[in-house]
PDB file of C-alpha atoms and ligand atoms in Angstrom:
ATOM      1  CA  MET A   2      -1.901   7.486  17.953  1.00 71.00           C
ATOM      2  CA  GLU A   3      -1.813   9.498  14.790  1.00 86.00           C
ATOM      3  CA  ILE A   4      -1.021   8.076  11.391  1.00 94.00           C
ATOM      4  CA  PRO A   5       1.967   9.958   9.941  1.00 97.00           C
ATOM      5  CA  MET A   6       1.030  12.603   7.304  1.00 97.00           C
ATOM      6  CA  ILE A   7       3.715  13.210   4.792  1.00 98.00           C
ATOM      7  CA  ASP A   8       3.526  16.625   2.903  1.00 97.00           C
ATOM      8  CA  LEU A   9       5.267  15.785  -0.375  1.00 98.00           C
ATOM      9  CA  SER A  10       5.566  19.574  -1.155  1.00 97.00           C
ATOM     10  CA  GLU A  11       8.037  19.714   1.747  1.00 97.00           C
ATOM     11  CA  LEU A  12      10.525  17.580  -0.211  1.00 96.00           C
ATOM     12  CA  ASP A  13      11.563  20.671  -2.250  1.00 94.00           C
ATOM     13  CA  GLY A  14      12.336  22.893   0.596  1.00 94.00           C
ATOM     14  CA  GLU A  15      14.362  23.245   3.741  1.00 96.00           C
ATOM     15  CA  ASN A  16      12.255  20.544   5.467  1.00 97.00           C
ATOM     16  CA  ARG A  17      13.337  17.854   3.152  1.00 98.00           C
ATOM     17  CA  SER A  18      15.432  15.836   5.617  1.00 97.00           C
ATOM     18  CA  GLU A  19      12.687  15.856   8.302  1.00 97.00           C
ATOM     19  CA  THR A  20      10.118  14.744   5.727  1.00 98.00           C
ATOM     20  CA  MET A  21      12.331  11.941   4.618  1.00 98.00           C
ATOM     21  CA  ALA A  22      12.811  10.837   8.202  1.00 98.00           C
ATOM     22  CA  LEU A  23       9.133  10.795   8.753  1.00 98.00           C
ATOM     23  CA  LEU A  24       8.462   8.789   5.717  1.00 98.00           C
ATOM     24  CA  HIS A  25      11.182   6.339   6.836  1.00 98.00           C
ATOM     25  CA  HIS A  26       9.604   6.184  10.293  1.00 97.00           C
ATOM     26  CA  ALA A  27       6.124   5.648   8.759  1.00 98.00           C
ATOM     27  CA  CYS A  28       7.442   2.739   6.611  1.00 98.00           C
ATOM     28  CA  GLU A  29       9.315   1.112   9.456  1.00 97.00           C
ATOM     29  CA  LYS A  30       6.824   1.576  12.198  1.00 97.00           C
ATOM     30  CA  TRP A  31       3.384   1.882  10.722  1.00 97.00           C
ATOM     31  CA  GLY A  32       3.469   0.186   7.233  1.00 98.00           C
ATOM     32  CA  CYS A  33       1.034   2.957   6.317  1.00 98.00           C
ATOM     33  CA  PHE A  34       0.784   6.851   6.098  1.00 98.00           C
ATOM     34  CA  LYS A  35      -1.220   9.600   4.539  1.00 98.00           C
ATOM     35  CA  ILE A  36       0.089  12.038   1.816  1.00 98.00           C
ATOM     36  CA  LYS A  37      -0.892  15.478   0.773  1.00 97.00           C
ATOM     37  CA  ASN A  38       0.266  17.780  -1.919  1.00 97.00           C
ATOM     38  CA  HIS A  39       1.042  14.631  -3.884  1.00 98.00           C
ATOM     39  CA  GLY A  40       0.563  16.139  -7.322  1.00 97.00           C
ATOM     40  CA  VAL A  41      -2.572  14.145  -8.226  1.00 98.00           C
ATOM     41  CA  ASP A  42      -5.249  16.513  -9.610  1.00 98.00           C
ATOM     42  CA  PRO A  43      -7.874  16.876  -6.901  1.00 97.00           C
ATOM     43  CA  GLU A  44     -10.571  17.474  -9.451  1.00 97.00           C
ATOM     44  CA  LEU A  45      -9.792  14.139 -11.067  1.00 97.00           C
ATOM     45  CA  MET A  46     -10.038  12.439  -7.719  1.00 98.00           C
ATOM     46  CA  GLU A  47     -13.457  13.889  -7.146  1.00 97.00           C
ATOM     47  CA  LYS A  48     -14.593  12.744 -10.566  1.00 97.00           C
ATOM     48  CA  VAL A  49     -13.275   9.198  -9.895  1.00 97.00           C
ATOM     49  CA  LYS A  50     -15.360   9.126  -6.621  1.00 97.00           C
ATOM     50  CA  HIS A  51     -18.381  10.561  -8.270  1.00 97.00           C
ATOM     51  CA  PHE A  52     -18.364   8.146 -11.247  1.00 97.00           C
ATOM     52  CA  VAL A  53     -17.583   5.088  -9.133  1.00 97.00           C
ATOM     53  CA  ASN A  54     -20.456   5.909  -6.740  1.00 97.00           C
ATOM     54  CA  THR A  55     -22.729   6.427  -9.772  1.00 97.00           C
ATOM     55  CA  HIS A  56     -21.709   3.145 -11.176  1.00 96.00           C
ATOM     56  CA  TYR A  57     -22.414   1.377  -8.015  1.00 96.00           C
ATOM     57  CA  GLU A  58     -25.876   3.020  -7.483  1.00 96.00           C
ATOM     58  CA  GLU A  59     -26.881   2.259 -11.118  1.00 96.00           C
ATOM     59  CA  ASN A  60     -25.373  -1.108 -11.697  1.00 95.00           C
ATOM     60  CA  LEU A  61     -24.256  -2.917  -8.639  1.00 95.00           C
ATOM     61  CA  LYS A  62     -26.251  -2.004  -5.519  1.00 96.00           C
ATOM     62  CA  ALA A  63     -29.571  -3.737  -6.163  1.00 95.00           C
ATOM     63  CA  SER A  64     -27.819  -7.059  -7.176  1.00 95.00           C
ATOM     64  CA  PHE A  65     -25.395  -6.987  -4.191  1.00 94.00           C
ATOM     65  CA  TYR A  66     -28.485  -6.929  -1.836  1.00 95.00           C
ATOM     66  CA  GLU A  67     -29.853  -9.998  -3.661  1.00 93.00           C
ATOM     67  CA  SER A  68     -26.523 -11.790  -3.786  1.00 92.00           C
ATOM     68  CA  GLU A  69     -25.602 -14.976  -1.954  1.00 89.00           C
ATOM     69  CA  THR A  70     -23.401 -12.871   0.417  1.00 88.00           C
ATOM     70  CA  ALA A  71     -26.516 -10.752   1.488  1.00 89.00           C
ATOM     71  CA  LYS A  72     -28.630 -13.973   1.862  1.00 88.00           C
ATOM     72  CA  CYS A  73     -25.909 -15.789   3.806  1.00 87.00           C
ATOM     73  CA  LEU A  74     -25.540 -12.903   6.253  1.00 88.00           C
ATOM     74  CA  GLU A  75     -29.315 -12.754   6.750  1.00 85.00           C
ATOM     75  CA  ASN A  76     -29.475 -16.348   7.566  1.00 84.00           C
ATOM     76  CA  ALA A  77     -26.268 -16.540   9.612  1.00 79.00           C
ATOM     77  CA  ASN A  78     -26.705 -17.673  13.109  1.00 78.00           C
ATOM     78  CA  GLY A  79     -24.167 -15.332  14.686  1.00 78.00           C
ATOM     79  CA  ALA A  80     -21.005 -14.404  13.071  1.00 81.00           C
ATOM     80  CA  ALA A  81     -20.426 -15.170   9.479  1.00 78.00           C
ATOM     81  CA  SER A  82     -16.695 -15.747   9.478  1.00 78.00           C
ATOM     82  CA  ASP A  83     -16.026 -16.635   5.856  1.00 87.00           C
ATOM     83  CA  LEU A  84     -17.734 -13.680   4.213  1.00 91.00           C
ATOM     84  CA  ASP A  85     -16.706 -10.131   3.340  1.00 94.00           C
ATOM     85  CA  TRP A  86     -19.311  -7.490   3.060  1.00 95.00           C
ATOM     86  CA  GLU A  87     -17.983  -5.796   0.026  1.00 96.00           C
ATOM     87  CA  CYS A  88     -18.981  -5.145  -3.602  1.00 96.00           C
ATOM     88  CA  THR A  89     -15.886  -4.969  -5.753  1.00 96.00           C
ATOM     89  CA  PHE A  90     -14.361  -5.389  -9.195  1.00 95.00           C
ATOM     90  CA  PHE A  91     -10.646  -5.344 -10.230  1.00 96.00           C
ATOM     91  CA  ILE A  92      -9.176  -3.556 -13.248  1.00 96.00           C
ATOM     92  CA  TRP A  93      -5.630  -4.084 -14.531  1.00 97.00           C
ATOM     93  CA  HIS A  94      -3.927  -1.142 -15.993  1.00 96.00           C
ATOM     94  CA  CYS A  95      -0.322  -2.431 -16.587  1.00 96.00           C
ATOM     95  CA  PRO A  96       1.380  -4.093 -18.276  1.00 94.00           C
ATOM     96  CA  LYS A  97      -1.859  -4.358 -20.325  1.00 93.00           C
ATOM     97  CA  SER A  98      -5.279  -2.620 -19.543  1.00 94.00           C
ATOM     98  CA  ASN A  99      -8.471  -4.764 -19.359  1.00 94.00           C
ATOM     99  CA  ILE A 100     -10.767  -1.886 -18.809  1.00 91.00           C
ATOM    100  CA  GLU A 101     -12.493  -2.908 -22.086  1.00 89.00           C
ATOM    101  CA  ASP A 102     -13.692  -5.998 -20.452  1.00 91.00           C
ATOM    102  CA  PHE A 103     -16.104  -4.149 -18.256  1.00 90.00           C
ATOM    103  CA  PRO A 104     -18.767  -3.044 -20.747  1.00 85.00           C
ATOM    104  CA  ASN A 105     -20.966  -1.660 -17.981  1.00 90.00           C
ATOM    105  CA  LEU A 106     -18.565   1.167 -17.140  1.00 95.00           C
ATOM    106  CA  SER A 107     -19.523   4.427 -18.497  1.00 95.00           C
ATOM    107  CA  ASN A 108     -17.176   6.173 -20.918  1.00 94.00           C
ATOM    108  CA  ASP A 109     -16.878   8.943 -18.309  1.00 95.00           C
ATOM    109  CA  LEU A 110     -15.637   6.466 -15.639  1.00 96.00           C
ATOM    110  CA  ARG A 111     -13.180   4.713 -18.104  1.00 95.00           C
ATOM    111  CA  LYS A 112     -11.661   7.998 -19.387  1.00 95.00           C
ATOM    112  CA  THR A 113     -11.431   9.394 -15.769  1.00 96.00           C
ATOM    113  CA  MET A 114      -9.823   6.286 -14.448  1.00 96.00           C
ATOM    114  CA  ASP A 115      -7.257   6.212 -17.255  1.00 95.00           C
ATOM    115  CA  GLU A 116      -6.178   9.757 -16.573  1.00 97.00           C
ATOM    116  CA  TYR A 117      -6.132   9.171 -12.806  1.00 98.00           C
ATOM    117  CA  ILE A 118      -4.099   6.028 -13.055  1.00 97.00           C
ATOM    118  CA  ALA A 119      -1.487   7.749 -15.301  1.00 97.00           C
ATOM    119  CA  GLN A 120      -1.066  10.170 -12.432  1.00 98.00           C
ATOM    120  CA  LEU A 121      -1.004   7.593  -9.724  1.00 98.00           C
ATOM    121  CA  ILE A 122       1.693   5.521 -11.442  1.00 98.00           C
ATOM    122  CA  LYS A 123       3.995   8.625 -11.352  1.00 98.00           C
ATOM    123  CA  LEU A 124       3.158   9.042  -7.750  1.00 98.00           C
ATOM    124  CA  ALA A 125       3.791   5.447  -6.824  1.00 98.00           C
ATOM    125  CA  GLU A 126       7.287   5.646  -8.678  1.00 98.00           C
ATOM    126  CA  LYS A 127       8.097   8.839  -6.874  1.00 98.00           C
ATOM    127  CA  LEU A 128       7.283   7.137  -3.518  1.00 98.00           C
ATOM    128  CA  SER A 129       9.297   4.016  -4.596  1.00 98.00           C
ATOM    129  CA  GLU A 130      12.319   6.302  -5.273  1.00 98.00           C
ATOM    130  CA  LEU A 131      11.957   8.102  -1.893  1.00 98.00           C
ATOM    131  CA  MET A 132      11.754   4.696  -0.117  1.00 98.00           C
ATOM    132  CA  CYS A 133      14.920   3.508  -1.906  1.00 98.00           C
ATOM    133  CA  GLU A 134      16.740   6.707  -0.878  1.00 98.00           C
ATOM    134  CA  ASN A 135      15.679   6.095   2.708  1.00 98.00           C
ATOM    135  CA  LEU A 136      16.862   2.470   2.461  1.00 97.00           C
ATOM    136  CA  GLY A 137      20.151   3.519   0.931  1.00 95.00           C
ATOM    137  CA  ILE A 138      19.720   1.460  -2.170  1.00 96.00           C
ATOM    138  CA  ASP A 139      19.674   2.507  -5.820  1.00 97.00           C
ATOM    139  CA  LYS A 140      16.638   4.900  -6.396  1.00 97.00           C
ATOM    140  CA  ASP A 141      15.338   2.632  -9.164  1.00 97.00           C
ATOM    141  CA  HIS A 142      15.744  -0.543  -7.211  1.00 98.00           C
ATOM    142  CA  ILE A 143      12.066  -1.165  -6.414  1.00 98.00           C
ATOM    143  CA  LYS A 144      10.885  -0.402  -9.862  1.00 98.00           C
ATOM    144  CA  LYS A 145      13.523  -2.704 -11.428  1.00 97.00           C
ATOM    145  CA  ALA A 146      12.836  -5.368  -8.864  1.00 98.00           C
ATOM    146  CA  PHE A 147       9.066  -5.249  -9.598  1.00 98.00           C
ATOM    147  CA  SER A 148       9.543  -5.232 -13.276  1.00 97.00           C
ATOM    148  CA  GLY A 149       9.097  -8.594 -15.238  1.00 89.00           C
ATOM    149  CA  LYS A 150       9.506  -8.360 -18.930  1.00 93.00           C
ATOM    150  CA  ASN A 151       7.003  -5.620 -19.323  1.00 93.00           C
ATOM    151  CA  GLY A 152       7.441  -3.488 -16.258  1.00 95.00           C
ATOM    152  CA  PRO A 153       5.636  -3.621 -12.884  1.00 97.00           C
ATOM    153  CA  SER A 154       1.959  -4.660 -12.499  1.00 97.00           C
ATOM    154  CA  VAL A 155      -0.598  -1.971 -11.771  1.00 98.00           C
ATOM    155  CA  GLY A 156      -4.230  -2.727 -10.927  1.00 98.00           C
ATOM    156  CA  THR A 157      -7.103  -1.207  -9.084  1.00 98.00           C
ATOM    157  CA  LYS A 158      -9.581  -2.828  -6.670  1.00 98.00           C
ATOM    158  CA  VAL A 159     -12.672  -0.658  -6.958  1.00 97.00           C
ATOM    159  CA  ALA A 160     -14.927  -1.371  -3.914  1.00 98.00           C
ATOM    160  CA  LYS A 161     -18.000  -0.196  -2.072  1.00 98.00           C
ATOM    161  CA  TYR A 162     -18.692  -1.325   1.417  1.00 97.00           C
ATOM    162  CA  PRO A 163     -22.377  -1.256   1.440  1.00 97.00           C
ATOM    163  CA  GLU A 164     -24.559  -0.244   4.435  1.00 96.00           C
ATOM    164  CA  CYS A 165     -24.761  -3.413   6.443  1.00 96.00           C
ATOM    165  CA  PRO A 166     -27.969  -4.396   8.439  1.00 93.00           C
ATOM    166  CA  TYR A 167     -25.955  -6.735  10.680  1.00 91.00           C
ATOM    167  CA  PRO A 168     -22.439  -5.134  11.198  1.00 93.00           C
ATOM    168  CA  GLU A 169     -21.761  -7.242  14.299  1.00 92.00           C
ATOM    169  CA  ARG A 170     -21.978 -10.472  12.201  1.00 92.00           C
ATOM    170  CA  VAL A 171     -19.461  -9.801   9.436  1.00 93.00           C
ATOM    171  CA  ARG A 172     -16.422  -7.686   8.340  1.00 95.00           C
ATOM    172  CA  GLY A 173     -16.398  -5.484   5.276  1.00 96.00           C
ATOM    173  CA  LEU A 174     -13.092  -7.152   4.555  1.00 97.00           C
ATOM    174  CA  ARG A 175     -11.429  -9.605   6.920  1.00 96.00           C
ATOM    175  CA  GLU A 176      -7.916  -9.023   8.555  1.00 97.00           C
ATOM    176  CA  HIS A 177      -5.053  -9.468   6.095  1.00 97.00           C
ATOM    177  CA  THR A 178      -1.825  -8.008   4.839  1.00 98.00           C
ATOM    178  CA  ASP A 179      -1.488  -6.955   1.260  1.00 98.00           C
ATOM    179  CA  ALA A 180       0.582  -9.283  -1.015  1.00 98.00           C
ATOM    180  CA  GLY A 181       2.222  -6.678  -3.349  1.00 98.00           C
ATOM    181  CA  GLY A 182       4.252  -3.483  -3.204  1.00 98.00           C
ATOM    182  CA  ILE A 183       2.923   0.056  -2.758  1.00 98.00           C
ATOM    183  CA  ILE A 184      -0.881   0.631  -2.292  1.00 98.00           C
ATOM    184  CA  LEU A 185      -2.370   3.932  -2.996  1.00 98.00           C
ATOM    185  CA  LEU A 186      -5.942   4.383  -1.669  1.00 98.00           C
ATOM    186  CA  LEU A 187      -8.494   6.927  -2.690  1.00 98.00           C
ATOM    187  CA  GLN A 188     -11.248   6.467  -0.002  1.00 97.00           C
ATOM    188  CA  ASP A 189     -14.492   7.801   1.145  1.00 95.00           C
ATOM    189  CA  ASP A 190     -14.534  11.289   2.649  1.00 94.00           C
ATOM    190  CA  GLN A 191     -17.508  10.571   4.971  1.00 96.00           C
ATOM    191  CA  VAL A 192     -17.851   7.026   5.768  1.00 96.00           C
ATOM    192  CA  PRO A 193     -15.252   5.217   8.155  1.00 96.00           C
ATOM    193  CA  GLY A 194     -14.450   1.479   8.476  1.00 97.00           C
ATOM    194  CA  LEU A 195     -10.781   0.993   7.579  1.00 97.00           C
ATOM    195  CA  GLU A 196      -8.455  -0.035  10.479  1.00 97.00           C
ATOM    196  CA  PHE A 197      -4.773  -0.746  10.684  1.00 97.00           C
ATOM    197  CA  LEU A 198      -3.022  -2.784  13.490  1.00 97.00           C
ATOM    198  CA  HIS A 199      -0.398  -0.741  15.287  1.00 97.00           C
ATOM    199  CA  ASP A 200       1.484  -1.840  18.448  1.00 95.00           C
ATOM    200  CA  GLY A 201      -1.206  -4.463  19.001  1.00 96.00           C
ATOM    201  CA  GLN A 202      -4.108  -2.038  18.707  1.00 96.00           C
ATOM    202  CA  TRP A 203      -6.577  -1.503  15.921  1.00 97.00           C
ATOM    203  CA  VAL A 204      -6.229   2.158  14.858  1.00 96.00           C
ATOM    204  CA  PRO A 205      -9.259   3.624  12.879  1.00 96.00           C
ATOM    205  CA  ILE A 206      -8.284   5.277   9.639  1.00 96.00           C
ATOM    206  CA  PRO A 207     -10.573   8.302   9.459  1.00 94.00           C
ATOM    207  CA  PRO A 208     -12.275   9.145   6.061  1.00 95.00           C
ATOM    208  CA  SER A 209      -9.886  11.023   3.724  1.00 94.00           C
ATOM    209  CA  LYS A 210     -10.586  14.753   3.775  1.00 91.00           C
ATOM    210  CA  ASN A 211      -9.042  17.263   1.393  1.00 91.00           C
ATOM    211  CA  ASN A 212      -8.126  14.597  -1.228  1.00 94.00           C
ATOM    212  CA  THR A 213      -5.353  13.097   0.863  1.00 97.00           C
ATOM    213  CA  ILE A 214      -4.256   9.814  -0.353  1.00 98.00           C
ATOM    214  CA  PHE A 215      -3.666   6.801   2.073  1.00 98.00           C
ATOM    215  CA  VAL A 216      -0.730   4.597   1.355  1.00 98.00           C
ATOM    216  CA  ASN A 217       0.349   1.166   2.698  1.00 98.00           C
ATOM    217  CA  THR A 218       3.173  -1.211   1.897  1.00 98.00           C
ATOM    218  CA  GLY A 219       2.717  -4.881   1.002  1.00 98.00           C
ATOM    219  CA  ASP A 220       4.500  -8.208   1.631  1.00 98.00           C
ATOM    220  CA  GLN A 221       6.885  -7.778  -1.242  1.00 98.00           C
ATOM    221  CA  LEU A 222       8.204  -4.522   0.082  1.00 98.00           C
ATOM    222  CA  GLU A 223       8.868  -6.122   3.414  1.00 98.00           C
ATOM    223  CA  VAL A 224      10.859  -8.906   1.643  1.00 98.00           C
ATOM    224  CA  LEU A 225      12.704  -6.534  -0.667  1.00 98.00           C
ATOM    225  CA  SER A 226      13.699  -4.292   2.306  1.00 98.00           C
ATOM    226  CA  ASN A 227      14.740  -7.306   4.318  1.00 97.00           C
ATOM    227  CA  GLY A 228      12.175  -6.489   6.949  1.00 97.00           C
ATOM    228  CA  HIS A 229      13.036  -2.805   7.406  1.00 97.00           C
ATOM    229  CA  TYR A 230       9.706  -2.001   6.026  1.00 98.00           C
ATOM    230  CA  LYS A 231       6.502  -3.732   7.199  1.00 94.00           C
ATOM    231  CA  SER A 232       3.364  -4.900   5.600  1.00 97.00           C
ATOM    232  CA  VAL A 233       0.727  -4.494   8.314  1.00 97.00           C
ATOM    233  CA  TRP A 234      -2.507  -6.107   9.134  1.00 98.00           C
ATOM    234  CA  HIS A 235      -5.616  -4.227   8.131  1.00 98.00           C
ATOM    235  CA  ARG A 236      -9.445  -4.789   7.870  1.00 98.00           C
ATOM    236  CA  VAL A 237     -12.605  -3.124   7.086  1.00 98.00           C
ATOM    237  CA  LEU A 238     -15.425  -3.009   9.478  1.00 97.00           C
ATOM    238  CA  ALA A 239     -18.981  -3.242   8.254  1.00 96.00           C
ATOM    239  CA  VAL A 240     -20.977  -0.156   9.142  1.00 95.00           C
ATOM    240  CA  GLU A 241     -24.701   0.131   9.591  1.00 95.00           C
ATOM    241  CA  SER A 242     -25.039   3.689   8.167  1.00 94.00           C
ATOM    242  CA  GLY A 243     -23.545   4.817   4.871  1.00 94.00           C
ATOM    243  CA  SER A 244     -21.653   2.838   2.170  1.00 96.00           C
ATOM    244  CA  ARG A 245     -17.916   3.363   2.098  1.00 97.00           C
ATOM    245  CA  LEU A 246     -16.102   4.025  -1.148  1.00 98.00           C
ATOM    246  CA  SER A 247     -12.572   2.513  -1.576  1.00 98.00           C
ATOM    247  CA  VAL A 248     -10.424   2.786  -4.830  1.00 98.00           C
ATOM    248  CA  ALA A 249      -7.183   0.960  -4.116  1.00 98.00           C
ATOM    249  CA  THR A 250      -4.493   1.041  -6.703  1.00 98.00           C
ATOM    250  CA  PHE A 251      -1.715  -1.579  -6.308  1.00 98.00           C
ATOM    251  CA  TYR A 252       1.940  -0.907  -7.683  1.00 98.00           C
ATOM    252  CA  ASN A 253       2.987  -4.483  -7.495  1.00 98.00           C
ATOM    253  CA  PRO A 254       5.734  -6.681  -8.934  1.00 98.00           C
ATOM    254  CA  ALA A 255       4.922  -8.354 -12.275  1.00 97.00           C
ATOM    255  CA  GLY A 256       4.007 -12.044 -12.109  1.00 95.00           C
ATOM    256  CA  ASP A 257       7.436 -12.961 -13.476  1.00 95.00           C
ATOM    257  CA  ALA A 258       9.406 -10.506 -11.300  1.00 97.00           C
ATOM    258  CA  VAL A 259      12.001 -12.398  -9.223  1.00 96.00           C
ATOM    259  CA  ILE A 260      11.804 -11.027  -5.526  1.00 97.00           C
ATOM    260  CA  SER A 261      14.541 -11.082  -3.042  1.00 97.00           C
ATOM    261  CA  PRO A 262      15.919  -8.791  -0.231  1.00 97.00           C
ATOM    262  CA  ALA A 263      18.085  -6.021  -1.711  1.00 97.00           C
ATOM    263  CA  PRO A 264      21.702  -7.296  -1.258  1.00 92.00           C
ATOM    264  CA  LYS A 265      22.823  -4.009   0.352  1.00 91.00           C
ATOM    265  CA  LEU A 266      20.299  -4.563   3.145  1.00 94.00           C
ATOM    266  CA  LEU A 267      21.532  -8.026   4.067  1.00 94.00           C
ATOM    267  CA  TYR A 268      23.947  -8.684   6.897  1.00 95.00           C
ATOM    268  CA  PRO A 269      27.337 -10.083   5.977  1.00 95.00           C
ATOM    269  CA  GLU A 270      27.387 -13.953   5.994  1.00 93.00           C
ATOM    270  CA  LYS A 271      29.608 -16.883   5.780  1.00 92.00           C
ATOM    271  CA  TYR A 272      32.689 -15.707   7.508  1.00 95.00           C
ATOM    272  CA  THR A 273      34.609 -17.105  10.477  1.00 96.00           C
ATOM    273  CA  PHE A 274      34.471 -15.282  13.782  1.00 97.00           C
ATOM    274  CA  ALA A 275      38.271 -15.063  13.499  1.00 97.00           C
ATOM    275  CA  GLU A 276      37.962 -13.125  10.284  1.00 96.00           C
ATOM    276  CA  TYR A 277      35.516 -10.783  11.841  1.00 97.00           C
ATOM    277  CA  LEU A 278      37.674 -10.116  14.976  1.00 97.00           C
ATOM    278  CA  LYS A 279      40.601  -9.309  12.717  1.00 97.00           C
ATOM    279  CA  LEU A 280      38.623  -6.429  11.279  1.00 97.00           C
ATOM    280  CA  TYR A 281      37.091  -5.591  14.527  1.00 97.00           C
ATOM    281  CA  ALA A 282      40.536  -5.123  16.222  1.00 97.00           C
ATOM    282  CA  THR A 283      41.180  -2.033  13.968  1.00 97.00           C
ATOM    283  CA  THR A 284      37.567  -0.717  13.888  1.00 97.00           C
ATOM    284  CA  LYS A 285      36.320  -1.320  17.377  1.00 97.00           C
ATOM    285  CA  PHE A 286      35.579   2.261  18.155  1.00 97.00           C
ATOM    286  CA  GLN A 287      33.740   3.032  14.929  1.00 97.00           C
ATOM    287  CA  GLU A 288      30.097   2.403  13.862  1.00 96.00           C
ATOM    288  CA  LYS A 289      29.428  -1.258  13.171  1.00 96.00           C
ATOM    289  CA  GLU A 290      27.625  -0.718   9.881  1.00 91.00           C
ATOM    290  CA  PRO A 291      30.667   0.167   7.803  1.00 93.00           C
ATOM    291  CA  ARG A 292      32.314  -2.877   9.454  1.00 96.00           C
ATOM    292  CA  PHE A 293      29.501  -5.143   8.195  1.00 95.00           C
ATOM    293  CA  GLU A 294      29.853  -3.601   4.765  1.00 92.00           C
ATOM    294  CA  SER A 295      33.535  -4.309   4.845  1.00 95.00           C
ATOM    295  CA  MET A 296      32.890  -7.836   5.832  1.00 96.00           C
ATOM    296  CA  LYS A 297      30.438  -8.226   2.835  1.00 93.00           C
ATOM    297  CA  ASN A 298      33.026  -6.881   0.450  1.00 91.00           C
ATOM    298  CA  MET A 299      35.691  -9.157   1.846  1.00 90.00           C
ATOM    299  CA  MET A 300      33.569 -12.147   1.665  1.00 83.00           C
ATOM    300  CA  SER A 301      32.351 -11.546  -1.957  1.00 79.00           C
ATOM    301  CA  ASN A 302      35.942 -10.741  -3.136  1.00 76.00           C
ATOM    302  CA  GLY A 303      37.173 -13.786  -1.432  1.00 61.00           C
ATOM    303  CA  CYS A 304      34.522 -15.898  -3.467  1.00 49.00           C
ATOM    304  CA  ASP A 305      35.751 -14.563  -6.835  1.00 46.00           C
TER     305      ASP A 305
HETATM  306 FE1  LIG B 210      -5.616  -4.718   1.866  1.00 51.84          FE
END
């Protein structure tokens, strides 16, 4: 079982329709995929990883191993089911940055993160437009739906999953689906741990080589797409050797964004079967989808 890899450079060439179809398949069946040739500067990605790792080593690592989490795990009798073995902080970028609230971050990390996020927002919006195209809705539908008064929310969970002396007792991060929209993950190129559920089986997501970005979709995209696209269960295993880097950027609805399924993706409703049969009589040997569209139009005209 191989996670789909989408090569965004193929969108400009003769393989566009196959690439779009693969993206649609990934969103429908996997809820996650990898992307390459995504336009984010690889040097910048390397710098983000380097400065986050440095920040962890210099500012967070020692205190993590002295934290309540570490003590609880050491004293746990068997599995510690209410703990996550992770060391994280969360930065907001949009609508308003709070990066100044983290005085410990080096200027290098701040500056690199700002440049990286500017590129990542463009990528998230490009992906949102491609998803809209595949869903057959206006290309800016997701962006508009996610926008409150001041546009979509964008934030980054910066995490390390430290080497764990008792990996059998705890998860790095317990099983969950993501609440929001489109999640872009810059992750470790050496240390594994991330897993996604697919067809009832946990599929390991290997470390990201060659600056591929890993993408998954959250609960709001499932609702907006009326269930066509799925938010999928995932988790992080604790590992005994190596500490895993994870920089996950969330392109999410604003807090005041009102979420609903895109009307175009809804079935027709509130008609009598007799009304349906009347249309069916003249369209029986045609595709059903245009018939559903006609029913929707008839019912909305009837309500005016
Ligand atoms: Fe998650």
